[in-house]
Coordinates of C-alpha atoms in Angstrom, one line a residue:
M1249 CA 121.3 109.8 46.0
Q1250 CA 122.3 109.7 49.1
M1251 CA 121.1 108.5 53.2
T1252 CA 120.4 111.7 55.6
K1253 CA 121.6 111.6 58.4
K1254 CA 118.2 111.4 60.4
T1255 CA 117.1 107.7 58.3
L1256 CA 121.0 106.5 58.7
H1257 CA 120.7 106.9 62.4
L1258 CA 117.0 105.1 62.0
I1259 CA 117.8 102.2 61.1
L1260 CA 121.0 101.8 63.0
I1261 CA 118.9 101.8 65.6
L1262 CA 116.4 99.3 63.9
C1263 CA 118.5 96.4 64.1
F1264 CA 120.1 96.0 66.9
F1265 CA 117.4 93.4 67.0
L1266 CA 118.7 91.3 69.9
H1267 CA 119.2 94.9 72.4
G1268 CA 115.3 95.1 73.7
F1269 CA 114.5 98.0 75.3
A1270 CA 114.7 99.6 78.9
F1271 CA 110.8 101.3 80.7
S1272 CA 111.5 103.5 81.6
K1273 CA 109.2 105.8 84.7
N1274 CA 106.4 108.1 84.0
D1275 CA 107.1 110.2 87.6
K1276 CA 103.4 110.7 87.1
K1277 CA 100.5 109.3 88.8
N1278 CA 98.2 107.1 87.9
I1279 CA 95.5 104.8 88.1
L1280 CA 98.2 101.6 88.6
D1281 CA 99.1 103.6 91.8
S1282 CA 95.6 104.9 93.7
D1283 CA 94.4 101.5 92.5
A1284 CA 95.5 98.4 95.6
E1285 CA 93.0 96.3 95.9
F1286 CA 95.2 93.3 94.5
N1287 CA 98.3 94.4 94.9
N1288 CA 99.5 91.3 97.6
G1289 CA 97.3 89.1 95.8
S1290 CA 94.1 88.6 93.9
H1291 CA 92.2 86.2 95.9
I1292 CA 91.5 83.5 93.7
M1293 CA 93.3 80.4 94.6
L1294 CA 91.8 76.8 92.5
E1295 CA 92.5 73.5 92.8
H1296 CA 90.2 71.5 89.8
L1297 CA 88.5 73.4 86.4
T1298 CA 85.8 72.2 84.4
E1299 CA 84.9 72.5 80.8
N1300 CA 82.7 75.1 81.5
Q1301 CA 85.2 76.9 83.6
I1302 CA 88.3 77.1 80.7
E1303 CA 85.4 77.9 78.0
N1304 CA 84.0 80.4 80.1
L1305 CA 87.6 82.1 80.8
V1306 CA 88.7 81.5 77.4
L1307 CA 85.5 84.0 76.5
L1308 CA 86.9 86.3 80.1
S1309 CA 90.5 86.2 78.1
K1310 CA 89.5 87.4 75.3
V1311 CA 87.3 90.6 75.5
W1312 CA 89.5 90.7 78.5
G1313 CA 92.1 91.7 75.6
F1314 CA 89.7 93.2 73.7
V1315 CA 88.2 96.3 75.2
K1316 CA 92.5 96.3 77.4
Y1317 CA 93.4 97.2 73.2
H1318 CA 90.4 99.3 72.2
H1319 CA 88.0 100.6 75.2
P1320 CA 88.8 104.3 75.2
I1321 CA 88.1 104.7 79.0
I1322 CA 91.5 102.0 79.7
T1323 CA 93.8 103.1 76.5
T1324 CA 93.6 105.9 78.3
G1325 CA 94.4 104.7 81.7
Q1326 CA 91.2 105.1 83.5
L1327 CA 90.9 102.0 85.2
H1328 CA 93.6 98.9 86.5
W1329 CA 92.6 96.5 84.4
D1330 CA 94.6 94.0 85.5
Y1331 CA 92.5 94.0 89.3
A1332 CA 89.5 94.2 86.7
L1333 CA 89.6 90.9 85.5
F1334 CA 90.3 89.7 89.4
R1335 CA 87.3 91.9 90.5
V1336 CA 84.9 89.9 86.9
M1337 CA 86.9 86.4 87.5
P1338 CA 85.6 85.0 90.0
K1339 CA 82.3 85.9 88.7
I1340 CA 82.9 83.6 85.8
L1341 CA 84.0 81.1 87.8
A1342 CA 81.1 80.4 89.3
A1343 CA 79.0 80.9 86.2
P1344 CA 77.2 78.1 85.6
D1345 CA 76.7 78.3 81.2
R1346 CA 78.0 79.9 78.4
D1347 CA 75.1 82.4 79.2
A1348 CA 75.9 83.3 81.8
A1349 CA 78.5 84.2 81.4
N1350 CA 78.5 85.3 79.2
A1351 CA 75.9 88.1 81.4
I1352 CA 78.9 88.5 83.5
L1353 CA 80.6 89.8 80.8
H1354 CA 77.8 91.9 79.1
M1355 CA 77.1 93.5 83.1
W1356 CA 80.6 93.8 83.2
I1357 CA 81.4 95.6 80.6
V1358 CA 79.0 98.3 80.8
N1359 CA 79.6 99.1 84.1
I1360 CA 83.1 100.1 82.6
G1361 CA 80.8 103.2 82.0
A1362 CA 79.7 104.2 78.8
V1363 CA 81.7 104.3 75.7
T1364 CA 82.1 107.5 74.0
K1365 CA 81.4 108.3 70.0
C1366 CA 84.1 108.6 68.5
Q1367 CA 85.2 112.5 67.0
S1368 CA 87.1 111.3 64.4
C1369 CA 87.1 107.4 64.2
A1370 CA 89.6 104.6 63.3
S1371 CA 89.8 103.0 60.1
L1372 CA 91.3 99.8 58.6
K1373 CA 93.4 101.6 55.7
I1374 CA 93.3 97.6 53.5
A1375 CA 95.1 99.2 50.5
D1376 CA 98.7 98.7 52.5
I1377 CA 97.9 96.5 55.4
Q1378 CA 99.3 93.1 55.6
L1379 CA 98.0 91.2 58.6
Q1380 CA 94.7 91.9 60.0
P1381 CA 92.9 91.9 63.0
R1382 CA 91.3 88.2 63.9
L1383 CA 87.4 89.4 65.0
Q1384 CA 85.8 86.5 63.7
W1385 CA 85.2 85.3 67.6
I1386 CA 83.6 88.6 68.0
N1387 CA 80.5 88.5 64.3
G1388 CA 81.9 85.2 62.7
P1389 CA 79.2 82.9 62.1
S1390 CA 81.0 80.7 64.7
S1391 CA 81.0 83.5 67.9
S1392 CA 79.6 81.7 71.3
L1393 CA 78.8 85.3 71.9
N1394 CA 75.5 86.7 73.0
A1395 CA 73.2 89.4 71.0
S1396 CA 73.9 92.4 73.8
L1397 CA 77.9 91.4 74.2
K1398 CA 78.4 90.9 70.6
S1399 CA 76.9 94.9 70.5
D1400 CA 79.1 96.0 73.2
L1401 CA 82.2 95.0 71.7
V1402 CA 81.0 96.2 68.0
E1403 CA 80.1 99.6 69.4
I1404 CA 83.5 99.0 71.9
Y1405 CA 85.0 98.6 67.5
L1406 CA 83.3 101.3 65.8
N1407 CA 84.5 104.0 67.9
R1408 CA 87.7 103.2 68.3
S1409 CA 89.3 106.9 67.8
A1410 CA 92.1 107.6 65.2
A1411 CA 94.2 108.8 68.3
A1412 CA 96.4 106.0 68.3
E1413 CA 96.0 106.8 72.6
Q1414 CA 97.4 103.1 74.1
F1415 CA 97.9 103.3 77.6
Y1416 CA 99.6 99.8 78.3
V1417 CA 101.0 99.9 74.6
A1418 CA 103.6 102.6 72.4
Q1419 CA 105.1 102.3 69.7
T1420 CA 109.5 102.2 70.2
P1421 CA 110.0 106.0 67.8
G1422 CA 111.2 106.0 64.0
I1423 CA 110.4 102.1 64.7
G1424 CA 107.1 101.0 65.2
N1425 CA 108.0 97.4 67.6
P1426 CA 105.5 98.0 69.9
K1427 CA 107.0 98.9 74.0
F1428 CA 104.7 97.0 76.9
I1429 CA 104.7 100.5 78.8
H1430 CA 102.2 100.0 82.7
E1431 CA 102.5 96.6 82.5
L1432 CA 103.0 95.6 86.2
D1433 CA 104.8 92.8 86.8
Y1434 CA 104.5 92.1 90.5
N1435 CA 107.2 91.0 91.4
N1436 CA 106.8 90.6 94.8
I1437 CA 102.5 88.7 94.7
L1438 CA 104.0 85.4 96.4
F1439 CA 102.8 81.4 94.1
P1440 CA 100.9 79.8 94.1
D1441 CA 98.5 82.3 93.0
S1442 CA 95.8 81.0 89.9
G1443 CA 95.0 85.1 89.4
F1444 CA 98.0 86.4 89.1
Q1445 CA 99.3 82.8 86.9
L1446 CA 96.5 83.5 84.9
L1447 CA 96.6 87.1 84.7
A1448 CA 99.9 86.1 82.9
L1449 CA 98.5 83.5 80.4
F1450 CA 96.0 86.5 79.4
R1451 CA 98.5 89.2 79.0
F1452 CA 101.4 87.3 77.0
W1453 CA 98.5 86.1 74.5
N1454 CA 96.7 88.9 73.9
I1455 CA 100.4 91.1 73.2
V1456 CA 100.9 88.2 70.0
E1457 CA 96.7 88.2 69.5
Y1458 CA 97.1 92.0 69.0
W1459 CA 100.8 93.1 68.7
A1460 CA 103.2 90.0 67.4
P1461 CA 103.5 90.8 63.3
Y1462 CA 104.1 87.2 63.1
R1463 CA 100.8 86.3 64.0
D1464 CA 100.5 84.1 61.1
Q1465 CA 103.4 82.4 60.8
I1466 CA 102.5 81.3 64.2
G1467 CA 102.4 77.5 63.1
E1468 CA 99.9 77.1 65.7
D1469 CA 96.1 76.9 66.5
W1470 CA 96.6 80.6 69.0
D1471 CA 92.7 79.4 69.9
G1472 CA 94.3 76.3 71.4
V1473 CA 97.2 77.2 73.0
L1474 CA 94.7 79.6 75.6
R1475 CA 92.1 76.3 75.9
E1476 CA 94.9 73.9 76.8
S1477 CA 97.6 76.4 79.1
I1478 CA 94.6 77.5 81.9
V1479 CA 94.7 74.7 83.4
K1480 CA 98.4 74.1 82.9
V1481 CA 99.4 77.5 83.6
G1482 CA 95.7 77.9 86.9
L1483 CA 96.5 75.0 88.0
A1484 CA 100.5 75.3 89.1
K1485 CA 101.3 74.7 92.5
E1486 CA 104.4 76.0 92.3
R1487 CA 106.3 78.6 91.8
A1488 CA 109.3 76.8 89.1
T1489 CA 105.8 75.6 88.1
Y1490 CA 104.0 78.1 87.1
Q1491 CA 107.8 79.2 85.2
L1492 CA 107.6 76.0 83.2
E1493 CA 104.1 75.9 81.7
L1494 CA 104.4 80.2 80.9
M1495 CA 107.6 79.1 79.2
A1496 CA 106.3 76.8 77.0
V1497 CA 103.5 78.4 76.6
I1498 CA 105.9 81.1 75.3
A1499 CA 107.8 78.4 73.1
R1500 CA 104.3 77.8 71.1
I1501 CA 104.7 81.2 68.8
N1502 CA 107.7 79.3 67.9
D1503 CA 109.9 82.6 67.6
T1504 CA 113.2 82.1 68.7
H1505 CA 113.6 86.3 70.0
A1506 CA 110.6 84.5 72.4
N1507 CA 111.3 82.8 75.5
L1508 CA 111.2 83.4 79.7
W1509 CA 114.1 84.9 79.9
G1510 CA 115.9 84.7 83.3
S1511 CA 114.7 81.3 84.2
L1512 CA 116.1 80.0 81.1
S1513 CA 117.9 77.6 85.0
L1514 CA 114.5 76.0 85.1
R1515 CA 114.6 75.1 82.0
P1516 CA 115.9 70.9 81.1
P1517 CA 118.4 69.8 82.0
V1518 CA 118.8 71.4 85.3
G1519 CA 122.4 71.4 87.1
F1520 CA 125.5 73.1 87.3
C1521 CA 128.0 70.8 86.1
S1522 CA 128.8 69.7 82.8
L1523 CA 130.4 66.8 80.4
P1524 CA 133.8 69.3 79.3
I1525 CA 133.1 68.6 75.9
I1526 CA 130.9 70.9 72.8
T1527 CA 128.1 69.2 70.8
R1528 CA 125.9 69.9 68.2
F1529 CA 123.1 68.1 66.2
I1530 CA 125.1 66.7 62.5
E1531 CA 122.4 64.6 60.3
G1532 CA 120.5 65.1 63.5
R1533 CA 123.0 63.4 65.5
A1534 CA 123.8 64.8 68.8
L1535 CA 128.2 64.8 68.1
V1536 CA 130.6 65.3 70.0
T1537 CA 132.5 68.9 68.5
D1538 CA 135.1 70.7 70.7
Y1539 CA 135.8 70.3 74.4
A1540 CA 134.5 73.1 76.2
N1541 CA 138.1 72.4 78.3
N1542 CA 141.2 70.6 75.9
E1543 CA 143.2 69.1 79.1
I1544 CA 139.5 68.2 81.0
G1545 CA 138.1 66.5 77.6
K1546 CA 140.8 64.7 76.1
E1547 CA 140.9 63.2 79.7
S1548 CA 137.5 61.8 79.6
G1549 CA 137.4 59.1 77.1
L1550 CA 135.6 60.9 74.6
Q1551 CA 136.2 61.7 71.2
V1552 CA 136.1 65.4 68.7
G1553 CA 133.3 63.4 66.6
D1554 CA 131.6 61.0 69.0
I1555 CA 128.0 60.5 68.7
I1556 CA 126.4 60.9 72.6
E1557 CA 123.5 58.0 72.5
A1558 CA 123.1 57.5 76.1
I1559 CA 123.5 60.5 79.6
D1560 CA 122.7 58.9 82.6
G1561 CA 120.4 55.7 80.7
N1562 CA 118.0 57.9 79.2
S1563 CA 118.6 58.6 74.6
V1564 CA 119.1 61.4 73.5
D1565 CA 116.4 61.0 70.9
N1566 CA 114.4 60.9 74.2
L1567 CA 115.5 63.8 75.8
V1568 CA 115.0 66.1 72.9
R1569 CA 112.0 65.0 72.8
T1570 CA 110.6 65.5 76.9
W1571 CA 112.8 69.1 76.5
R1572 CA 111.5 70.0 73.7
P1573 CA 107.9 72.7 74.4
Y1574 CA 110.0 73.8 76.4
Y1575 CA 112.5 75.9 74.3
A1576 CA 111.8 78.4 72.1
A1577 CA 112.3 78.8 69.1
S1578 CA 111.3 79.7 65.3
N1579 CA 112.6 76.1 63.7
E1580 CA 114.0 72.8 64.8
A1581 CA 117.5 73.5 63.6
T1582 CA 117.1 76.6 66.2
R1583 CA 116.3 74.3 68.9
L1584 CA 118.5 71.4 68.4
R1585 CA 121.0 74.2 68.8
D1586 CA 119.8 75.0 71.4
I1587 CA 118.9 71.9 73.1
A1588 CA 122.3 71.1 72.1
R1589 CA 123.9 73.7 74.4
G1590 CA 123.0 72.0 77.7
L1591 CA 122.8 68.8 76.7
S1592 CA 125.6 66.8 79.5
V1593 CA 124.3 69.5 81.8
G1594 CA 123.4 68.4 85.3
N1595 CA 124.4 67.0 88.6
C1596 CA 128.3 67.5 89.5
G1597 CA 130.2 64.2 89.6
L1598 CA 130.6 61.1 87.3
T1599 CA 127.5 59.8 84.4
K1600 CA 127.7 57.5 82.6
V1601 CA 127.7 58.0 78.8
K1602 CA 127.2 55.0 75.8
F1603 CA 128.5 57.2 72.6
Q1604 CA 128.7 55.5 68.9
R1605 CA 132.9 55.7 67.6
K1606 CA 134.3 54.7 64.6
S1607 CA 134.8 51.3 66.2
G1608 CA 131.4 51.4 67.7
S1609 CA 129.2 51.3 70.8
K1610 CA 130.6 52.1 74.4
E1611 CA 129.2 53.4 77.5
I1612 CA 132.2 54.6 80.1
L1613 CA 132.2 57.4 82.4
V1614 CA 132.3 60.7 82.5
N1615 CA 133.2 63.5 84.8
R1616 CA 130.7 66.0 85.5
V1617 CA 132.5 69.0 86.6
S1618 CA 131.6 72.7 87.1
T1619 CA 130.2 74.8 83.8
T1620 CA 133.0 78.2 85.2
I1621 CA 135.9 76.0 84.3
L1622 CA 134.3 75.1 81.2
R1623 CA 133.6 77.7 78.0
S1624 CA 130.1 77.4 75.4
R1625 CA 130.6 78.1 72.0
T1626 CA 128.2 80.3 70.1
T1627 CA 130.3 80.5 66.2
H1628 CA 130.9 78.6 64.0
D1629 CA 133.6 80.5 62.0
R1630 CA 137.2 80.1 62.2
A1631 CA 139.5 81.6 64.9
G1632 CA 142.1 83.3 64.8
A1633 CA 141.8 87.6 63.4
T1634 CA 138.9 88.7 62.0
F1635 CA 139.9 89.6 58.6
Q1636 CA 142.2 86.9 57.0
L1637 CA 143.8 85.9 54.2
L1638 CA 143.0 82.0 53.9
F1639 CA 145.2 82.0 50.6
D1640 CA 146.8 85.1 47.7
D1641 CA 143.1 84.8 46.4
I1642 CA 140.6 84.5 48.8
A1643 CA 139.3 86.9 52.0
Y1644 CA 138.1 86.0 54.5
I1645 CA 135.8 88.5 57.0
K1646 CA 134.6 86.9 60.0
L1647 CA 131.4 88.9 61.5
S1648 CA 131.7 87.7 65.2
S1649 CA 134.2 90.1 65.4
I1650 CA 134.5 93.2 63.1
R1651 CA 134.1 96.5 63.5
Q1652 CA 133.0 99.1 61.1
A1653 CA 135.9 102.1 60.9
D1654 CA 138.2 99.3 60.4
I1655 CA 135.7 98.0 57.5
D1656 CA 138.6 100.0 54.5
G1657 CA 141.1 98.8 56.2
Y1658 CA 140.3 95.5 55.3
L1659 CA 138.7 95.8 51.5
K1660 CA 141.9 98.6 50.6
M1661 CA 143.9 94.2 51.9
A1662 CA 140.9 92.6 49.7
A1663 CA 142.2 94.6 47.0
G1664 CA 142.3 92.7 43.8
T1665 CA 141.6 88.9 45.1
K1666 CA 139.5 87.0 43.2
G1667 CA 137.1 86.5 46.1
M1668 CA 135.5 87.4 49.7
I1669 CA 133.7 84.8 52.4
I1670 CA 132.1 86.5 54.9
D1671 CA 131.4 83.9 57.3
I1672 CA 128.3 85.1 60.0
R1673 CA 127.8 82.3 61.5
N1674 CA 128.1 84.3 64.2
Y1675 CA 126.4 87.4 65.9
P1676 CA 128.2 90.4 64.3
S1677 CA 129.9 92.5 67.2
D1678 CA 129.1 95.9 65.1
F1679 CA 126.0 96.7 62.9
V1680 CA 127.5 96.6 59.2
P1681 CA 125.0 96.0 57.0
F1682 CA 125.5 99.2 55.0
A1683 CA 128.9 99.7 56.3
L1684 CA 130.0 96.6 54.1
G1685 CA 126.7 96.1 51.2
K1686 CA 127.7 99.4 50.4
H1687 CA 131.0 98.1 48.3
F1688 CA 129.3 95.2 47.0
V1689 CA 126.4 97.2 45.0
D1690 CA 126.6 98.6 42.0
K1691 CA 123.0 100.5 42.1
P1692 CA 120.9 101.4 45.2
T1693 CA 119.7 98.0 45.4
E1694 CA 116.2 98.0 48.0
F1695 CA 117.1 94.7 50.5
V1696 CA 114.1 94.6 52.6
R1697 CA 110.8 96.7 53.8
F1698 CA 109.6 95.9 57.1
T1699 CA 105.4 96.1 59.1
V1700 CA 104.4 97.2 61.8
G1701 CA 101.7 97.0 64.2
D1702 CA 98.7 100.2 64.3
L1703 CA 97.5 101.2 68.1
S1704 CA 93.9 102.9 66.6
N1705 CA 93.7 99.3 64.8
P1706 CA 95.5 96.8 67.3
G1707 CA 95.9 93.4 65.6
S1708 CA 96.5 94.5 62.3
F1709 CA 100.2 95.1 60.5
H1710 CA 100.9 97.4 57.8
W1711 CA 103.2 97.0 55.1
G1712 CA 106.8 100.0 55.8
P1713 CA 108.7 102.2 53.2
L1714 CA 111.4 99.0 51.8
L1715 CA 114.5 100.2 52.5
K1716 CA 117.8 100.5 49.4
I1717 CA 121.8 100.4 50.0
D1718 CA 124.1 102.6 47.6
P1719 CA 126.7 101.5 45.8
H1720 CA 130.3 103.3 46.9
P1721 CA 132.5 104.8 44.9
Q1722 CA 135.2 101.3 46.0
Q1723 CA 133.6 98.5 44.8
Y1724 CA 134.5 95.2 45.8
E1725 CA 135.6 93.3 42.7
G1726 CA 135.9 89.7 43.0
K1727 CA 133.1 87.0 44.8
V1728 CA 131.8 87.3 47.3
M1729 CA 130.4 84.4 49.7
I1730 CA 128.0 84.5 53.1
L1731 CA 128.6 82.1 55.5
L1732 CA 125.2 81.3 57.4
D1733 CA 124.0 78.0 59.4
E1734 CA 122.3 77.7 62.3
T1735 CA 123.4 79.9 64.8
S1736 CA 122.9 83.1 62.0
Q1737 CA 120.4 85.2 64.4
S1738 CA 118.8 88.1 64.2
Q1739 CA 121.4 91.1 63.1
A1740 CA 122.8 88.3 61.5
E1741 CA 120.0 87.6 58.9
Y1742 CA 119.0 91.6 58.1
T1743 CA 123.5 91.7 57.3
A1744 CA 123.2 88.3 55.0
M1745 CA 119.1 89.8 53.1
A1746 CA 121.5 93.7 52.6
L1747 CA 124.8 91.6 52.0
R1748 CA 122.9 89.4 49.9
T1749 CA 122.2 91.7 46.9
G1750 CA 125.9 91.9 46.0
V1751 CA 127.0 91.5 42.4
R1752 CA 128.8 89.0 42.6
A1753 CA 127.2 87.7 46.3
K1754 CA 126.3 84.1 47.3
V1755 CA 124.8 82.4 50.4
I1756 CA 126.6 79.0 51.1
G1757 CA 125.2 77.4 54.4
S1758 CA 121.8 75.5 56.4
T1759 CA 118.6 77.7 57.4
T1760 CA 119.8 80.5 60.1
A1761 CA 117.9 80.7 63.6
G1762 CA 114.4 82.9 61.2
A1763 CA 114.6 85.3 63.6
D1764 CA 114.2 88.9 62.3
G1765 CA 113.0 92.1 64.6
N1766 CA 113.3 94.7 66.4
V1767 CA 112.3 92.7 70.3
S1768 CA 109.9 94.2 72.5
L1769 CA 110.3 93.6 75.9
I1770 CA 106.7 91.4 77.8
P1771 CA 106.6 91.8 81.5
L1772 CA 105.1 89.2 83.5
P1773 CA 103.9 88.3 87.1
G1774 CA 106.5 87.5 89.2
G1775 CA 108.5 89.0 88.4
L1776 CA 109.0 88.1 84.5
T1777 CA 110.2 88.3 80.8
S1778 CA 109.5 87.3 78.3
K1779 CA 110.4 89.0 74.1
I1780 CA 108.5 88.6 70.9
S1781 CA 109.9 89.8 67.6
G1782 CA 107.9 93.2 67.3
I1783 CA 108.4 94.6 63.9
G1784 CA 108.1 92.0 61.2
V1785 CA 110.9 92.0 58.7
F1786 CA 110.6 90.8 54.8
Y1787 CA 112.0 91.2 51.6
P1788 CA 111.4 93.6 49.3
D1789 CA 108.8 91.3 47.1
K1790 CA 106.8 91.1 50.5
R1791 CA 108.4 87.3 51.4
P1792 CA 109.1 85.8 55.2
T1793 CA 111.7 85.7 56.9
Q1794 CA 110.5 84.0 60.0
R1795 CA 110.6 80.7 60.9
I1796 CA 112.1 79.8 57.1
G1797 CA 115.2 82.1 57.6
I1798 CA 117.9 82.9 54.9
V1799 CA 118.3 80.6 52.9
P1800 CA 120.8 79.6 51.1
D1801 CA 121.6 79.7 47.0
I1802 CA 123.8 76.8 47.9
E1803 CA 122.5 74.3 50.4
V1804 CA 125.5 72.9 52.6
I1805 CA 125.1 70.6 55.5
P1806 CA 128.1 69.8 57.9
T1807 CA 128.2 65.6 58.2
I1808 CA 129.2 63.1 60.2
H1809 CA 132.2 62.3 58.4
G1810 CA 133.9 66.7 57.9
I1811 CA 133.6 66.3 62.0
R1812 CA 135.1 63.7 62.2
A1813 CA 137.2 64.3 59.0
G1814 CA 138.6 68.0 60.8
L1815 CA 136.6 69.8 57.2
D1816 CA 134.5 73.1 57.1
E1817 CA 132.5 72.0 54.5
V1818 CA 130.2 75.0 54.0
L1819 CA 133.9 77.6 54.0
E1820 CA 135.4 74.6 51.7
T1821 CA 132.2 74.8 49.4
A1822 CA 132.4 78.7 49.8
I1823 CA 136.7 78.5 48.3
V1824 CA 136.1 75.9 45.4
E1825 CA 132.7 78.4 44.1
I1826 CA 135.6 81.5 44.1
R1827 CA 137.8 79.6 41.8
K1828 CA 135.0 78.4 40.2
N1829 CA 135.3 80.4 36.5

């Protein structure tokens, strides 16, 4: 069955995972324009927080977030909910105990206005649900809410409308990932400002709680993260410290798509210069794999295959341990990928480098030079043309420079070969899962299914329909070897999911980035921006890809010996596999 143009269009949009979405300005005036009380600051400055205050702020964050996405007065945009937070926060900070905090929150909700009884009430459809809201803190056995506050929140929940109306959240048409509209970034606020700093933490925490499709795969106690971060974020005394602490919070959702984008210049190591080398963690060691500038690199005294052990007296192990909290990544392979890319960044000038070579351990002075004259390497594919004939019987295509329009020509040149190697140790330059994958399947083949959030039931995610690849009359008859590693992220992973459904296809390589799904942008106070993976991406049998990545059929992890010998062990394995009878 042929896909309709509409379906194809939606699929094309669906997989540009890293491109994000622009926020459209609504010219219509709303409550955010008319309430200006805190436009120049929250007037909340904190020097210290007691354990009681921390616990009460945790409760405030949860109640504020729940009401934001459930109370009809807030979901219809009748209150500036950020500023409502600043109005109640001083009272919560002054509350002597939990009972007092409960009473303050109860009166706060009462003063919002009565909850209108829903005419068409929302219900939670269990049949197709993948993830349910976490609401045990409201009415579960360990709830710390008093009877009045609990009753308030239950009434709000039971009267949520089926109209799926949200003032602060919309969904991308045809796809479903959240768009966080009406979330102001307050780029004019001067820091420190404890109120706006806590607003950033509360906003991000609740967005993850209610709109992150991989909330159950974070691998952290998300309540604990909130509790631990209140002091660090709220009491930060400088803008840079606030940004770093927020970066550390974001890193704890373990999503490679997430980060404090635009603030990465603050993430350690910091500097405008770097050693003229490219490093990669191989067998757990920081290995020089190439020069970032051939001429300067060769003059540095460092060689490809050297294992960097310490920089300016700091061991690489200690540097990684110190920097790790600021690197958002779905898994350790991707975290080390990103740390390796900036490992030698720092102040310009001579730098003491200790390294291990075949001949033994050495220490030399190497000049850090401006990063403007250095190149980076974010792919591990072959140099040269997009299509190459490695041998008369083996074709090679790398997706870092592929164009859909060229695919038919490549297949004609590959006709009659015994095998084709598709290198996705990169980020694809064009969207090709269907355009390429249809040449490898001999029947309609399902390869993916998605989950999307529910505006009427914040915190819940539902299974979407299965997507499939339909075969093309021009079939490639040889074996197909798909190469992956830690550089394979998002669209690369999605493409691999599609291509591996081929009749004669195998995936070769190592752990991928484990970050799949259209991204959603999150504005944060201070003119900052974060992102999360906005839809869930799963195999047809509902196995997840997030954090796990694309598991290879044949695992091949590069070795120090292989790098020193100039081998591409992943590629070599693919060649051997093709030539097997």
